[in-house]
Structure formats: C-alpha cells, structure tokens
Amino acid sequence: MSFHLIEQATARLNRSELAVPGSQPDMFEKAAASDADVIFLDLEDAVAPDNKKQARKNIIKALNDMDWGSKTLSIRINGLDTHYMYRDVVDIVEQAGERLDLIMVPKVGTAADVYAVDMLVTQIEDAKGYKKRIGFEHIIETALGMQNVTEIAAASKRNESLHFGVADYAASTRARTTVIGGVNPDYSVLTDAGDGHERQVHWGDMWHYALARMVVACRANGLRPVDGPFGDFQDKDGYIAAAKRAAVLGCEGKWAIHPSQIGLANEVMSPSDAEVNKAERILVAMQEAEKAGKGAVSLDGRLIDFASIRQAEVLVEKARQISVA
Ligand code: GLV
Ligand code: MG
C-alpha cells in the first residue's frame, strides 16, 4: 500500500439515484415513497428557464415540509456558466439547507468550479450556523471535465461521488449516439476476413474509456462512481445491461430517470446472496489460513489470498449497509 492513505467519503447507499424535476412537485410524494437510495431534485436540464424560480420555491417547500424519511436528498443546481446557479445555492441552502444532504454540480469542468461552489456553500452554512456539512456530487459530462477529472475528484472535502453524464458528454465530445446511454452499432469490429469463416460483427461499449477513467479518479480519492442516465425507459434489458457493465467496472450505482428503473438499479448494484455467502466463506478461510501461518489457500479449487480478503470485506460491508437501510 502507498504511504498516501485514501480517506473515504461519507458512506451512503447510492445504488439508484432518482431524477425528479423541481418543476413537478406532484412527483415528490411518489419519489419519497420509492425505493431510490438517493433522490435529486432537479433545477437544471429538466426545468425550462421560465420555471426555474418556481422550481426553487417548490424544492424549498418540499425540503422543509415533506417527510422524506431517511432518503438521501440532493438538488441539481444549474451550471456555473448560468446566472441561475448562485440563486439556486443561496436560496435553497439558506432556506432549506438543513434537510439537504448533497448538492449535484452539473458540467463541472475544472477544480476551480468545485472551489467556487464550496466557498459559497461554506459561507451560507457558517452564516446560518448549520452543524451538518452538505456533500458534493459532480457530473462529469464534458470533455473539459473528463480531462480534469483527477483534479476535480480531489478538489473538496465535500466531494462524495462523480457521475457519468453520458448525454451531455456525447454532446460535448460530439460522439455519435443513438439513445442516451446506449450503444451504437458503428462502434464495433468485424472479425478477420482471412480464414474463410463467415465474418461477424462484435459490438463494443463506446463509453468504456470514459466510465473507466472516472472510476479510477473516484477510487483514487475515496469517492463513489455512479453511472448516469439511460434514456429509453421502456428498454428494461438495455438498462440492465448498461447497469451491469458499469457495476463490473466498479460503479456503485446508476441513475433512474423513470421510477421503473429504480428497482433495476437496486438489483444490479446489490451483491447477490451467493456473492455474499462466498465472500463470508473467503473471510473464514483466510482467518484459518492466517492461523495456520499461510498467506494463500484454495477455496472451491481457486486460489485466494490477502487481496481476496479486501474484495470480500467490501462486499460484506455493502451487504451490511443494504440490510440496515
Ligand atoms: C446528465 O446530466 C447527462 O447529461 O447525461
Ligand atoms: Mg447533463
């Protein structure tokens, strides 16, 4: 292990993150009663410019008056390049900051963007005498943000998670897409022509590099990586496939842009009983190996060693968090 210890962000379940437009307060009760781990009330792209003011008011009222239970609550503010952003932060943190857990900052481009929001939030929290510190979740969704993802991840003690905003990322990089978060048949390889076999097309995941790069920046800074939206909410299988590949790369959660996606995300992002059982057996086997003075043993015909303990511990801890949620 490096001498540099990685401090882990506040531990929270973040398997599903439900997007709810701040301009549609009729959706708030249903969101509060849903199984989403995190809810973000949106002031940004789901809200038309003329409705921004009213959306802020709706959110302030809902944060103060509604019973959200133990839900983790976030607001997505407008980008730092708009004049809406300062009012989003000032009005909501001043008037309802005590019930707010997180602020989601869209289109973060540089570490200085994070610094600016941190400065504003710190002043309001201090002035209001809030005891709790609001955390940050940043959407990596521009070429600039991806270029600076390492610095962004390390830019504030408030940082908890980074989210891959695939829709804006496609716009920013001018990637050719078909559906938000889906794949494009043109991103494929054709098997070699040489050997007389029928040639086959193998589809690839055009988002692999971006997602993997964001996961590394997160984990090197103790943050949660979360995969963003999948636009076709009728395509359950497409959503599950996208969530699974994000989970395989190390993501802890995925957005739900429709309530029907919440259960799918929770399912994919939770370890299965069989995985938890195996992890517990690994921990027992390694305890016994340690007693016997061995660093590695075999379990079910496979080698396990001290690295297996760390993986097993992560899994068992996640299962514990889910069981107490
Ligand atoms: C999310 O904000 C996205 O652009 O995908
Ligand atoms: Mg976006």
mmCIF file of C-alpha atoms and ligand atoms in Angstrom:
data_model
loop_
_atom_site.group_PDB
_atom_site.id
_atom_site.type_symbol
_atom_site.label_atom_id
_atom_site.label_comp_id
_atom_site.label_asym_id
_atom_site.label_seq_id
_atom_site.Cartn_x
_atom_site.Cartn_y
_atom_site.Cartn_z
ATOM 1 C CA MET A 1 0.000 0.000 0.000
ATOM 2 C CA SER A 2 1.188 3.502 -0.711
ATOM 3 C CA PHE A 3 2.095 5.748 2.220
ATOM 4 C CA HIS A 4 -0.675 8.026 0.904
ATOM 5 C CA LEU A 5 -3.832 6.901 2.649
ATOM 6 C CA ILE A 6 -7.116 7.430 0.836
ATOM 7 C CA GLU A 7 -9.787 8.967 3.011
ATOM 8 C CA GLN A 8 -13.203 7.539 2.125
ATOM 9 C CA ALA A 9 -16.163 9.862 1.580
ATOM 10 C CA THR A 10 -19.218 9.598 3.844
ATOM 11 C CA ALA A 11 -20.579 6.092 3.300
ATOM 12 C CA ARG A 12 -24.039 6.065 1.723
ATOM 13 C CA LEU A 13 -26.002 3.639 -0.350
ATOM 14 C CA ASN A 14 -26.119 5.053 -3.850
ATOM 15 C CA ARG A 15 -27.359 2.099 -5.916
ATOM 16 C CA SER A 16 -30.174 4.071 -7.511
ATOM 17 C CA GLU A 17 -30.345 7.838 -7.910
ATOM 18 C CA LEU A 18 -33.747 9.114 -8.968
ATOM 19 C CA ALA A 19 -34.021 12.304 -11.023
ATOM 20 C CA VAL A 20 -37.117 14.381 -10.205
ATOM 21 C CA PRO A 21 -37.824 17.725 -11.937
ATOM 22 C CA GLY A 22 -38.142 20.519 -9.374
ATOM 23 C CA SER A 23 -40.904 21.987 -11.505
ATOM 24 C CA GLN A 24 -43.137 18.950 -10.926
ATOM 25 C CA PRO A 25 -43.973 18.881 -7.210
ATOM 26 C CA ASP A 26 -46.761 16.381 -7.876
ATOM 27 C CA MET A 27 -43.990 13.807 -8.328
ATOM 28 C CA PHE A 28 -42.315 14.457 -4.975
ATOM 29 C CA GLU A 29 -44.513 12.251 -2.739
ATOM 30 C CA LYS A 30 -44.110 9.280 -5.058
ATOM 31 C CA ALA A 31 -40.341 9.811 -5.119
ATOM 32 C CA ALA A 32 -40.203 9.971 -1.306
ATOM 33 C CA ALA A 33 -42.106 6.686 -1.097
ATOM 34 C CA SER A 34 -39.941 4.967 -3.726
ATOM 35 C CA ASP A 35 -37.045 2.586 -3.145
ATOM 36 C CA ALA A 36 -34.469 5.019 -4.542
ATOM 37 C CA ASP A 37 -31.382 5.354 -2.365
ATOM 38 C CA VAL A 38 -30.772 8.948 -3.443
ATOM 39 C CA ILE A 39 -33.180 11.495 -4.941
ATOM 40 C CA PHE A 40 -32.014 14.572 -6.762
ATOM 41 C CA LEU A 41 -34.495 17.380 -7.216
ATOM 42 C CA ASP A 42 -33.551 18.988 -10.476
ATOM 43 C CA LEU A 43 -33.223 22.678 -11.210
ATOM 44 C CA GLU A 44 -31.148 22.200 -14.326
ATOM 45 C CA ASP A 45 -31.974 20.493 -17.610
ATOM 46 C CA ALA A 46 -35.411 19.117 -16.728
ATOM 47 C CA VAL A 47 -36.637 22.613 -15.865
ATOM 48 C CA ALA A 48 -37.410 25.254 -18.517
ATOM 49 C CA PRO A 49 -35.892 28.724 -17.945
ATOM 50 C CA ASP A 50 -39.273 30.289 -17.157
ATOM 51 C CA ASN A 51 -39.924 27.705 -14.439
ATOM 52 C CA LYS A 52 -36.596 27.940 -12.580
ATOM 53 C CA LYS A 53 -37.863 30.386 -9.952
ATOM 54 C CA GLN A 54 -40.959 28.358 -9.165
ATOM 55 C CA ALA A 55 -38.919 25.131 -9.098
ATOM 56 C CA ARG A 56 -36.689 26.618 -6.383
ATOM 57 C CA LYS A 57 -39.767 27.512 -4.348
ATOM 58 C CA ASN A 58 -41.207 24.018 -4.788
ATOM 59 C CA ILE A 59 -37.964 22.452 -3.621
ATOM 60 C CA ILE A 60 -37.628 24.724 -0.580
ATOM 61 C CA LYS A 61 -41.184 23.914 0.482
ATOM 62 C CA ALA A 62 -40.742 20.201 -0.078
ATOM 63 C CA LEU A 63 -37.442 20.045 1.814
ATOM 64 C CA ASN A 64 -38.973 21.865 4.774
ATOM 65 C CA ASP A 65 -42.469 20.379 4.888
ATOM 66 C CA MET A 66 -42.433 16.877 3.455
ATOM 67 C CA ASP A 67 -41.447 13.705 5.248
ATOM 68 C CA TRP A 68 -38.612 12.226 3.184
ATOM 69 C CA GLY A 69 -37.770 9.570 5.769
ATOM 70 C CA SER A 70 -34.143 8.549 5.655
ATOM 71 C CA LYS A 71 -33.713 9.313 1.950
ATOM 72 C CA THR A 72 -30.503 10.948 0.852
ATOM 73 C CA LEU A 73 -31.621 14.209 -0.750
ATOM 74 C CA SER A 74 -29.784 16.235 -3.334
ATOM 75 C CA ILE A 75 -30.518 19.195 -5.590
ATOM 76 C CA ARG A 76 -29.035 19.554 -9.046
ATOM 77 C CA ILE A 77 -28.156 23.218 -9.402
ATOM 78 C CA ASN A 78 -27.655 24.967 -12.724
ATOM 79 C CA GLY A 79 -24.211 25.187 -14.281
ATOM 80 C CA LEU A 80 -21.657 27.775 -13.198
ATOM 81 C CA ASP A 81 -21.931 29.387 -16.626
ATOM 82 C CA THR A 82 -25.549 30.414 -15.968
ATOM 83 C CA HIS A 83 -26.967 33.196 -13.815
ATOM 84 C CA TYR A 84 -29.370 30.722 -12.171
ATOM 85 C CA MET A 85 -26.673 28.933 -10.242
ATOM 86 C CA TYR A 86 -25.956 31.427 -7.459
ATOM 87 C CA ARG A 87 -29.676 31.793 -6.644
ATOM 88 C CA ASP A 88 -30.101 28.008 -6.632
ATOM 89 C CA VAL A 89 -27.397 27.715 -3.992
ATOM 90 C CA VAL A 90 -28.201 30.829 -1.949
ATOM 91 C CA ASP A 91 -31.979 30.385 -1.834
ATOM 92 C CA ILE A 92 -32.084 26.672 -1.210
ATOM 93 C CA VAL A 93 -29.175 26.335 1.196
ATOM 94 C CA GLU A 94 -30.299 29.389 3.166
ATOM 95 C CA GLN A 95 -33.939 28.389 3.345
ATOM 96 C CA ALA A 96 -33.790 24.594 3.425
ATOM 97 C CA GLY A 97 -30.140 23.638 3.836
ATOM 98 C CA GLU A 98 -30.625 21.619 6.989
ATOM 99 C CA ARG A 99 -32.519 18.816 5.226
ATOM 100 C CA LEU A 100 -30.215 18.809 2.205
ATOM 101 C CA ASP A 101 -27.554 16.083 2.121
ATOM 102 C CA LEU A 102 -25.902 16.771 -1.208
ATOM 103 C CA ILE A 103 -25.573 19.303 -3.999
ATOM 104 C CA MET A 104 -25.133 17.957 -7.502
ATOM 105 C CA VAL A 105 -23.000 20.200 -9.672
ATOM 106 C CA PRO A 106 -23.509 19.661 -13.416
ATOM 107 C CA LYS A 107 -20.930 20.134 -16.164
ATOM 108 C CA VAL A 108 -18.018 20.584 -13.778
ATOM 109 C CA GLY A 109 -15.001 21.491 -15.887
ATOM 110 C CA THR A 110 -12.175 22.322 -13.514
ATOM 111 C CA ALA A 111 -11.223 22.020 -9.849
ATOM 112 C CA ALA A 112 -11.823 25.776 -9.561
ATOM 113 C CA ASP A 113 -15.531 25.207 -10.308
ATOM 114 C CA VAL A 114 -15.724 22.977 -7.242
ATOM 115 C CA TYR A 115 -13.801 25.548 -5.196
ATOM 116 C CA ALA A 116 -16.268 28.265 -6.157
ATOM 117 C CA VAL A 117 -19.331 26.274 -5.074
ATOM 118 C CA ASP A 118 -17.544 25.172 -1.899
ATOM 119 C CA MET A 119 -16.808 28.800 -0.993
ATOM 120 C CA LEU A 120 -20.432 29.822 -1.461
ATOM 121 C CA VAL A 121 -21.886 26.866 0.440
ATOM 122 C CA THR A 122 -19.371 27.291 3.284
ATOM 123 C CA GLN A 123 -20.325 30.935 3.764
ATOM 124 C CA ILE A 124 -24.041 30.139 3.884
ATOM 125 C CA GLU A 125 -23.598 27.197 6.248
ATOM 126 C CA ASP A 126 -21.457 29.292 8.582
ATOM 127 C CA ALA A 127 -23.833 32.247 8.486
ATOM 128 C CA LYS A 128 -26.809 30.003 9.241
ATOM 129 C CA GLY A 129 -24.934 28.035 11.892
ATOM 130 C CA TYR A 130 -25.711 24.660 10.300
ATOM 131 C CA LYS A 131 -23.992 21.776 12.042
ATOM 132 C CA LYS A 132 -24.090 19.362 9.112
ATOM 133 C CA ARG A 133 -21.865 19.840 6.062
ATOM 134 C CA ILE A 134 -23.504 19.385 2.678
ATOM 135 C CA GLY A 135 -21.650 16.959 0.392
ATOM 136 C CA PHE A 136 -20.999 17.341 -3.333
ATOM 137 C CA GLU A 137 -21.735 15.065 -6.259
ATOM 138 C CA HIS A 138 -20.304 16.219 -9.575
ATOM 139 C CA ILE A 139 -21.414 15.256 -13.039
ATOM 140 C CA ILE A 140 -18.542 14.558 -15.388
ATOM 141 C CA GLU A 141 -20.216 15.300 -18.690
ATOM 142 C CA THR A 142 -17.936 17.478 -20.771
ATOM 143 C CA ALA A 143 -14.609 16.907 -22.479
ATOM 144 C CA LEU A 144 -13.088 19.511 -20.129
ATOM 145 C CA GLY A 145 -14.473 17.756 -17.061
ATOM 146 C CA MET A 146 -13.118 14.416 -18.232
ATOM 147 C CA GLN A 147 -9.729 15.946 -18.975
ATOM 148 C CA ASN A 148 -9.598 17.350 -15.423
ATOM 149 C CA VAL A 149 -11.402 14.523 -13.662
ATOM 150 C CA THR A 150 -8.457 13.722 -11.374
ATOM 151 C CA GLU A 151 -8.186 17.289 -10.049
ATOM 152 C CA ILE A 152 -11.968 17.605 -9.757
ATOM 153 C CA ALA A 153 -12.145 14.427 -7.685
ATOM 154 C CA ALA A 154 -9.602 15.855 -5.238
ATOM 155 C CA ALA A 155 -10.918 19.422 -5.191
ATOM 156 C CA SER A 156 -13.009 19.467 -1.999
ATOM 157 C CA LYS A 157 -13.507 17.620 1.263
ATOM 158 C CA ARG A 158 -17.214 17.812 0.455
ATOM 159 C CA ASN A 159 -16.835 15.571 -2.598
ATOM 160 C CA GLU A 160 -18.689 12.269 -2.276
ATOM 161 C CA SER A 161 -19.282 10.994 -5.791
ATOM 162 C CA LEU A 162 -18.747 11.540 -9.502
ATOM 163 C CA HIS A 163 -21.458 10.752 -12.047
ATOM 164 C CA PHE A 164 -21.014 9.979 -15.715
ATOM 165 C CA GLY A 165 -23.442 12.252 -17.593
ATOM 166 C CA VAL A 166 -23.463 10.407 -20.848
ATOM 167 C CA ALA A 167 -25.949 12.676 -22.680
ATOM 168 C CA ASP A 168 -24.051 15.923 -22.276
ATOM 169 C CA TYR A 169 -20.760 14.057 -22.632
ATOM 170 C CA ALA A 170 -21.859 12.869 -26.062
ATOM 171 C CA ALA A 171 -22.808 16.421 -26.995
ATOM 172 C CA SER A 172 -19.526 17.806 -25.714
ATOM 173 C CA THR A 173 -17.294 15.228 -27.393
ATOM 174 C CA ARG A 174 -19.533 15.093 -30.495
ATOM 175 C CA ALA A 175 -19.869 11.376 -30.118
ATOM 176 C CA ARG A 176 -22.375 9.694 -32.403
ATOM 177 C CA THR A 177 -25.152 8.233 -30.334
ATOM 178 C CA THR A 178 -28.478 6.591 -30.911
ATOM 179 C CA VAL A 179 -30.147 6.629 -27.491
ATOM 180 C CA ILE A 180 -28.967 8.253 -24.220
ATOM 181 C CA GLY A 181 -26.526 5.865 -22.573
ATOM 182 C CA GLY A 182 -26.979 3.188 -25.198
ATOM 183 C CA VAL A 183 -24.558 1.763 -27.707
ATOM 184 C CA ASN A 184 -24.020 2.486 -31.390
ATOM 185 C CA PRO A 185 -23.721 -0.391 -33.906
ATOM 186 C CA ASP A 186 -20.971 1.543 -35.666
ATOM 187 C CA TYR A 187 -18.782 1.069 -32.581
ATOM 188 C CA SER A 188 -17.896 -2.488 -33.477
ATOM 189 C CA VAL A 189 -15.236 -4.656 -35.043
ATOM 190 C CA LEU A 190 -15.578 -7.069 -37.921
ATOM 191 C CA THR A 191 -13.848 -10.388 -37.464
ATOM 192 C CA ASP A 192 -10.899 -11.032 -39.757
ATOM 193 C CA ALA A 193 -11.617 -11.760 -43.419
ATOM 194 C CA GLY A 194 -8.720 -14.139 -43.791
ATOM 195 C CA ASP A 195 -9.750 -17.609 -42.678
ATOM 196 C CA GLY A 196 -12.793 -18.431 -44.785
ATOM 197 C CA HIS A 197 -15.265 -18.248 -41.868
ATOM 198 C CA GLU A 198 -18.348 -16.130 -42.013
ATOM 199 C CA ARG A 199 -17.381 -12.712 -40.679
ATOM 200 C CA GLN A 200 -19.079 -11.489 -37.533
ATOM 201 C CA VAL A 201 -19.749 -8.073 -36.081
ATOM 202 C CA HIS A 202 -18.782 -7.646 -32.403
ATOM 203 C CA TRP A 203 -20.351 -4.663 -30.746
ATOM 204 C CA GLY A 204 -18.243 -2.652 -28.316
ATOM 205 C CA ASP A 205 -19.081 -0.328 -25.429
ATOM 206 C CA MET A 206 -18.362 3.174 -26.693
ATOM 207 C CA TRP A 207 -18.498 4.547 -23.119
ATOM 208 C CA HIS A 208 -15.914 2.207 -21.678
ATOM 209 C CA TYR A 209 -12.977 4.603 -21.632
ATOM 210 C CA ALA A 210 -14.910 7.490 -20.092
ATOM 211 C CA LEU A 211 -16.522 5.364 -17.414
ATOM 212 C CA ALA A 212 -13.304 3.544 -16.541
ATOM 213 C CA ARG A 213 -11.378 6.804 -16.334
ATOM 214 C CA MET A 214 -13.971 8.298 -13.995
ATOM 215 C CA VAL A 215 -13.975 5.174 -11.803
ATOM 216 C CA VAL A 216 -10.203 5.422 -11.337
ATOM 217 C CA ALA A 217 -10.394 9.116 -10.379
ATOM 218 C CA CYS A 218 -13.143 8.297 -7.876
ATOM 219 C CA ARG A 219 -11.461 5.362 -6.229
ATOM 220 C CA ALA A 220 -8.099 7.139 -6.003
ATOM 221 C CA ASN A 221 -9.890 9.832 -3.994
ATOM 222 C CA GLY A 222 -12.291 7.757 -1.903
ATOM 223 C CA LEU A 223 -15.405 8.765 -3.904
ATOM 224 C CA ARG A 224 -18.333 6.725 -5.252
ATOM 225 C CA PRO A 225 -18.512 6.354 -9.046
ATOM 226 C CA VAL A 226 -22.094 6.428 -10.322
ATOM 227 C CA ASP A 227 -23.270 5.798 -13.876
ATOM 228 C CA GLY A 228 -25.716 8.323 -15.324
ATOM 229 C CA PRO A 229 -28.903 8.079 -17.364
ATOM 230 C CA PHE A 230 -30.277 5.501 -19.752
ATOM 231 C CA GLY A 231 -32.853 7.264 -21.864
ATOM 232 C CA ASP A 232 -35.119 4.521 -23.178
ATOM 233 C CA PHE A 233 -37.050 3.664 -20.038
ATOM 234 C CA GLN A 234 -39.070 1.032 -21.888
ATOM 235 C CA ASP A 235 -35.920 -0.926 -22.682
ATOM 236 C CA LYS A 236 -35.510 -2.836 -19.449
ATOM 237 C CA ASP A 237 -32.905 -5.236 -20.836
ATOM 238 C CA GLY A 238 -30.863 -2.379 -22.280
ATOM 239 C CA TYR A 239 -30.899 -0.639 -18.890
ATOM 240 C CA ILE A 240 -29.872 -3.788 -17.036
ATOM 241 C CA ALA A 241 -27.021 -4.438 -19.480
ATOM 242 C CA ALA A 242 -25.762 -0.845 -19.122
ATOM 243 C CA ALA A 243 -26.001 -1.019 -15.317
ATOM 244 C CA LYS A 244 -24.211 -4.368 -15.197
ATOM 245 C CA ARG A 245 -21.278 -3.216 -17.253
ATOM 246 C CA ALA A 246 -20.971 -0.112 -15.033
ATOM 247 C CA ALA A 247 -21.075 -2.307 -11.920
ATOM 248 C CA VAL A 248 -18.421 -4.604 -13.367
ATOM 249 C CA LEU A 249 -16.115 -1.601 -13.834
ATOM 250 C CA GLY A 250 -16.631 -0.553 -10.191
ATOM 251 C CA CYS A 251 -19.612 1.808 -10.235
ATOM 252 C CA GLU A 252 -21.817 1.726 -7.138
ATOM 253 C CA GLY A 253 -24.981 2.990 -8.704
ATOM 254 C CA LYS A 254 -26.892 4.244 -11.692
ATOM 255 C CA TRP A 255 -29.411 6.996 -12.298
ATOM 256 C CA ALA A 256 -33.077 6.300 -12.672
ATOM 257 C CA ILE A 257 -34.746 8.837 -14.937
ATOM 258 C CA HIS A 258 -38.035 6.962 -14.503
ATOM 259 C CA PRO A 259 -39.371 5.187 -11.406
ATOM 260 C CA SER A 260 -39.382 1.869 -13.295
ATOM 261 C CA GLN A 261 -35.573 1.974 -13.362
ATOM 262 C CA ILE A 262 -35.140 2.206 -9.567
ATOM 263 C CA GLY A 263 -35.691 -1.480 -8.818
ATOM 264 C CA LEU A 264 -33.465 -2.495 -11.728
ATOM 265 C CA ALA A 265 -30.592 -0.367 -10.438
ATOM 266 C CA ASN A 266 -31.009 -1.609 -6.857
ATOM 267 C CA GLU A 267 -30.988 -5.198 -8.058
ATOM 268 C CA VAL A 268 -27.895 -4.893 -10.263
ATOM 269 C CA MET A 269 -25.950 -2.793 -7.752
ATOM 270 C CA SER A 270 -26.608 -5.092 -4.769
ATOM 271 C CA PRO A 271 -24.426 -8.140 -4.229
ATOM 272 C CA SER A 272 -26.388 -11.368 -4.643
ATOM 273 C CA ASP A 273 -26.870 -13.795 -1.715
ATOM 274 C CA ALA A 274 -24.470 -16.206 -3.419
ATOM 275 C CA GLU A 275 -21.793 -13.495 -3.692
ATOM 276 C CA VAL A 276 -22.197 -12.504 -0.038
ATOM 277 C CA ASN A 277 -22.080 -16.128 1.024
ATOM 278 C CA LYS A 278 -18.899 -16.717 -0.968
ATOM 279 C CA ALA A 279 -17.317 -13.550 0.468
ATOM 280 C CA GLU A 280 -18.108 -14.712 4.006
ATOM 281 C CA ARG A 281 -16.556 -18.112 3.275
ATOM 282 C CA ILE A 282 -13.446 -16.379 1.917
ATOM 283 C CA LEU A 283 -13.100 -14.391 5.145
ATOM 284 C CA VAL A 284 -13.428 -17.564 7.240
ATOM 285 C CA ALA A 285 -10.978 -19.480 5.024
ATOM 286 C CA MET A 286 -8.428 -16.676 5.229
ATOM 287 C CA GLN A 287 -8.762 -16.441 9.023
ATOM 288 C CA GLU A 288 -7.973 -20.142 9.183
ATOM 289 C CA ALA A 289 -5.091 -19.745 6.723
ATOM 290 C CA GLU A 290 -3.646 -16.961 8.849
ATOM 291 C CA LYS A 291 -3.837 -19.137 11.973
ATOM 292 C CA ALA A 292 -2.001 -21.856 10.087
ATOM 293 C CA GLY A 293 0.657 -19.328 9.015
ATOM 294 C CA LYS A 294 -0.320 -19.388 5.325
ATOM 295 C CA GLY A 295 -0.779 -16.334 3.065
ATOM 296 C CA ALA A 296 -2.817 -18.097 0.411
ATOM 297 C CA VAL A 297 -5.099 -21.125 0.305
ATOM 298 C CA SER A 298 -7.523 -22.650 -2.111
ATOM 299 C CA LEU A 299 -11.312 -22.411 -1.842
ATOM 300 C CA ASP A 300 -13.582 -24.289 -4.269
ATOM 301 C CA GLY A 301 -10.498 -25.072 -6.350
ATOM 302 C CA ARG A 302 -9.435 -21.424 -6.740
ATOM 303 C CA LEU A 303 -6.569 -19.555 -5.138
ATOM 304 C CA ILE A 304 -7.448 -16.915 -2.588
ATOM 305 C CA ASP A 305 -5.004 -14.600 -0.841
ATOM 306 C CA PHE A 306 -4.944 -11.335 1.110
ATOM 307 C CA ALA A 307 -6.281 -9.392 -1.904
ATOM 308 C CA SER A 308 -9.317 -11.685 -1.805
ATOM 309 C CA ILE A 309 -9.943 -10.584 1.799
ATOM 310 C CA ARG A 310 -10.119 -6.939 0.766
ATOM 311 C CA GLN A 311 -12.597 -7.698 -2.008
ATOM 312 C CA ALA A 312 -14.664 -9.886 0.307
ATOM 313 C CA GLU A 313 -14.707 -7.230 3.024
ATOM 314 C CA VAL A 314 -16.025 -4.603 0.572
ATOM 315 C CA LEU A 315 -18.827 -6.939 -0.464
ATOM 316 C CA VAL A 316 -19.817 -7.941 3.065
ATOM 317 C CA GLU A 317 -19.815 -4.281 4.142
ATOM 318 C CA LYS A 318 -22.090 -3.363 1.214
ATOM 319 C CA ALA A 319 -24.491 -6.177 2.199
ATOM 320 C CA ARG A 320 -24.497 -4.843 5.755
ATOM 321 C CA GLN A 321 -25.352 -1.311 4.569
ATOM 322 C CA ILE A 322 -28.215 -2.661 2.489
ATOM 323 C CA SER A 323 -29.562 -4.748 5.366
ATOM 324 C CA VAL A 324 -29.787 -1.733 7.682
ATOM 325 C CA ALA A 325 -31.204 0.660 5.057
HETATM 326 C C1 GLV B 1 -26.813 14.040 -17.413
HETATM 327 O O1 GLV B 1 -26.941 15.130 -16.956
HETATM 328 C C2 GLV B 1 -26.393 13.798 -18.742
HETATM 329 O O2 GLV B 1 -26.135 14.799 -19.456
HETATM 330 O O3 GLV B 1 -26.298 12.639 -19.135
HETATM 331 MG MG MG B 2 -26.346 16.663 -18.335
#
